[in-house]
Amino acid sequence: MTKIECYFISGSPPCWSVMLALAAKGLSYESRRLDNSKREQKSEAFLAINPRGNVPVLVEGTVTVRETNAILAYLETAYPDPPLLGTSPAQAAEIWQIVCEAGDHLRTPIGNASRPIFRGRAVEMADEIKQAIQPVYLELAAFDRDLADQPYLCGKTLTAADIAVYPAVMQLLRCATRDGAKALNLQVAPLAVHYRNLAAWARRVEKIPGYDGAYPPHWR
Ligand SMILES: N[C@@H](CCC(=O)N[C@@H](CS)C(=O)NCC(=O)O)C(=O)O
């Protein structure tokens, strides 16, 4: 089997999703960490791999894939077992909906809320942060309701939907529990208090064999 390489920035939700997909498919891979503080993703060497200068990027032999969703699609075609993108047209549609929406409805607003917190500007930007987070509450509440009746977001088995959503939720929890953010009382942590079913779901996702290897190194 050709070596798989995954270029990533530690803590990036889309990179984490790709690494979880690799883990869920039981694939071994070499993780190639880029240091965002040194802008390594804009280095000449990396721009030769991905001229857009962003991550995740997956390289396997002569194939180089950027864009999280393209990587998920590539992995599913190359390594169909276990399926993460459904086994029927209806399932595939349901899973892709959540995978695509995770970008707009979770990663983007969570990124907007968390950036000022991670930069130590939680107090001065409290109103903006609270506003940015509002749509996220609706998403989390809907997921929590769905998870009352099923173990994973799209039914009985782990799919790419879970893998797309989980890292964004973890990023939200991490920023909500930062010292500077505690005064904002973002109503997400502890997850089990605010979203009981989502918390149980997170524990299930964390049982993916290989989960530890995908965990953001600088969060350890
Ligand atoms: N649409 C892209 C977005 C990737 C993206 O935003 N990557 C961020 C990390 S979360 C990145 O590389 N940021 C560094 C930069 O753009 O310089 C995808 O889903 O893969």
XYZ file of C-alpha atoms and ligand atoms in Angstrom:
240
model
C 0.000 0.000 0.000
C 1.292 3.474 -0.849
C 2.129 5.736 2.058
C -0.569 8.252 3.028
C 0.558 11.670 4.304
C -1.738 14.160 5.967
C -0.606 17.778 6.262
C -2.290 19.529 9.148
C -2.250 22.418 11.605
C -2.800 21.339 15.212
C -6.299 22.207 16.445
C -7.729 22.873 12.977
C -11.205 21.269 12.950
C -11.139 20.291 9.252
C -7.697 18.712 9.646
C -8.915 16.812 12.680
C -11.906 15.569 10.667
C -9.645 14.180 7.958
C -7.449 12.448 10.535
C -10.522 10.963 12.221
C -11.723 9.667 8.847
C -8.337 8.029 8.288
C -8.525 6.525 11.766
C -12.112 5.326 11.311
C -11.102 3.576 8.115
C -8.222 1.903 9.935
C -5.640 3.541 7.683
C -2.164 4.288 8.905
C -0.785 7.622 7.815
C 2.080 9.959 8.430
C 0.929 13.210 9.941
C 2.898 16.209 8.726
C 2.358 19.065 11.136
C 2.708 22.631 9.889
C 3.334 25.414 12.363
C 0.805 28.179 11.791
C 2.787 30.587 14.012
C 5.661 30.271 11.534
C 3.234 30.394 8.570
C 4.704 27.102 7.352
C 1.604 26.571 5.214
C 2.795 29.524 3.098
C 6.342 28.226 2.709
C 7.661 27.592 -0.764
C 7.943 23.892 0.001
C 4.302 23.598 1.040
C 2.975 25.863 -1.717
C 4.497 23.363 -4.133
C 2.138 20.785 -2.600
C -0.885 23.054 -2.233
C -0.673 26.410 -4.010
C -3.581 27.655 -1.886
C -1.401 27.372 1.190
C -3.981 25.809 3.454
C -4.646 22.495 5.155
C -5.762 19.722 5.316
C -3.941 18.165 2.405
C -3.705 14.459 1.797
C -1.000 12.936 -0.353
C -1.018 9.338 -1.501
C 1.488 8.387 -4.171
C 0.872 10.632 -7.149
C -2.443 11.911 -5.787
C -2.604 15.177 -3.835
C -5.988 16.267 -2.484
C -6.874 19.526 -0.751
C -10.306 20.533 0.636
C -11.700 18.490 3.514
C -14.763 17.271 1.663
C -12.753 16.287 -1.391
C -10.445 14.297 0.884
C -13.424 12.546 2.502
C -14.754 11.656 -0.955
C -11.318 10.438 -2.067
C -10.883 8.226 0.992
C -14.366 6.751 0.594
C -13.693 5.806 -3.026
C -10.203 4.502 -2.359
C -11.100 2.714 0.893
C -14.845 1.987 0.927
C -14.780 -0.164 4.041
C -16.111 0.850 6.528
C -18.369 3.227 4.644
C -18.518 6.726 6.093
C -20.662 8.278 3.366
C -23.619 5.904 3.424
C -24.668 2.832 1.543
C -27.826 4.160 -0.117
C -28.582 7.374 -2.018
C -30.801 8.619 0.806
C -28.140 7.958 3.454
C -25.448 9.571 1.325
C -27.616 12.677 0.951
C -28.341 12.848 4.675
C -24.668 12.510 5.569
C -23.437 14.994 2.940
C -25.984 17.550 4.109
C -24.506 17.539 7.594
C -20.923 17.399 6.313
C -21.506 20.460 4.114
C -23.527 22.330 6.722
C -20.867 21.729 9.373
C -18.715 24.269 7.563
C -21.254 27.080 7.333
C -23.255 26.472 10.484
C -20.595 25.285 12.922
C -16.985 25.851 11.880
C -17.463 29.392 10.614
C -19.466 30.792 13.568
C -17.382 28.839 16.093
C -14.235 30.187 14.436
C -15.630 33.726 14.615
C -16.468 33.315 18.300
C -13.293 31.541 19.288
C -10.685 33.705 17.538
C -11.118 36.707 19.887
C -11.163 34.353 22.885
C -7.930 32.631 21.864
C -6.400 36.081 21.234
C -7.280 37.205 24.755
C -9.961 39.695 23.647
C -12.984 37.939 25.201
C -13.996 40.804 27.449
C -13.772 43.641 24.952
C -15.490 41.567 22.243
C -18.092 39.892 24.465
C -21.093 41.160 22.459
C -19.652 40.044 19.120
C -18.764 36.631 20.537
C -22.242 36.101 21.991
C -23.814 37.125 18.708
C -21.529 34.857 16.673
C -22.406 31.883 18.829
C -26.205 32.188 18.575
C -26.671 30.063 15.416
C -24.459 27.382 16.922
C -26.891 26.845 19.812
C -29.654 25.999 17.328
C -27.454 23.429 15.610
C -26.358 21.834 18.867
C -29.951 21.656 20.133
C -31.098 19.969 16.905
C -28.243 17.443 17.094
C -29.019 16.794 20.750
C -32.668 16.051 19.898
C -31.690 13.674 17.075
C -29.216 11.889 19.326
C -31.941 11.067 21.837
C -33.078 8.285 19.474
C -29.890 7.204 17.745
C -26.237 6.797 18.717
C -24.768 8.761 15.785
C -25.898 11.822 13.853
C -27.111 9.799 10.874
C -28.274 6.626 12.569
C -26.758 3.533 14.064
C -23.209 3.798 12.764
C -20.441 6.367 12.718
C -20.388 8.398 9.506
C -18.605 11.385 8.037
C -21.345 13.547 9.592
C -20.042 12.725 13.084
C -16.475 13.200 11.917
C -17.287 16.633 10.460
C -19.158 17.880 13.522
C -17.080 16.492 16.409
C -13.920 18.638 16.022
C -15.984 21.835 15.759
C -17.828 20.992 18.985
C -14.512 20.263 20.709
C -13.096 23.587 19.553
C -16.136 25.346 20.971
C -15.733 23.585 24.316
C -12.050 24.440 24.422
C -12.652 28.122 23.836
C -15.640 28.270 26.203
C -13.519 26.912 29.038
C -10.627 29.304 28.526
C -10.070 31.498 31.585
C -10.860 34.659 29.623
C -14.140 33.186 28.331
C -15.556 31.942 31.623
C -17.223 35.282 32.354
C -19.115 35.026 29.055
C -20.906 31.918 30.332
C -21.297 30.479 26.850
C -23.690 27.738 28.013
C -21.913 24.805 26.409
C -19.517 23.479 29.030
C -19.788 21.015 30.581
C -21.396 19.530 27.487
C -23.218 16.883 29.552
C -25.035 19.634 31.464
C -26.193 21.597 28.433
C -26.459 18.872 25.762
C -26.673 15.485 27.435
C -27.086 13.380 24.289
C -24.378 15.243 22.467
C -22.003 14.567 25.356
C -22.743 10.819 25.203
C -22.270 10.934 21.423
C -18.872 12.631 21.847
C -17.736 9.811 24.119
C -18.778 7.330 21.386
C -16.832 9.213 18.703
C -13.806 9.141 21.008
C -13.840 5.323 20.839
C -12.724 5.358 17.186
C -9.560 3.218 17.162
C -6.784 5.660 16.342
C -8.617 8.580 17.961
C -5.600 9.415 20.122
C -3.297 9.725 17.116
C -5.650 12.277 15.565
C -5.949 14.397 18.738
C -4.469 17.902 18.275
C -0.894 17.643 19.615
C -0.872 21.087 21.240
C -4.067 20.298 23.183
C -2.462 17.354 24.985
N -12.281 24.881 2.605
C -11.071 24.384 3.210
C -10.714 25.287 4.356
C -9.409 24.905 4.966
C -8.963 25.892 6.031
O -9.641 26.885 6.348
N -7.829 25.612 6.616
C -7.258 26.446 7.610
C -7.076 25.678 8.904
S -8.616 25.395 9.680
C -5.892 26.906 7.156
O -5.195 26.199 6.473
N -5.523 28.087 7.624
C -4.223 28.624 7.394
C -4.168 29.555 6.236
O -5.127 29.650 5.446
O -3.117 30.190 6.098
C -11.282 22.938 3.668
O -12.391 22.599 4.072
O -10.340 22.134 3.621
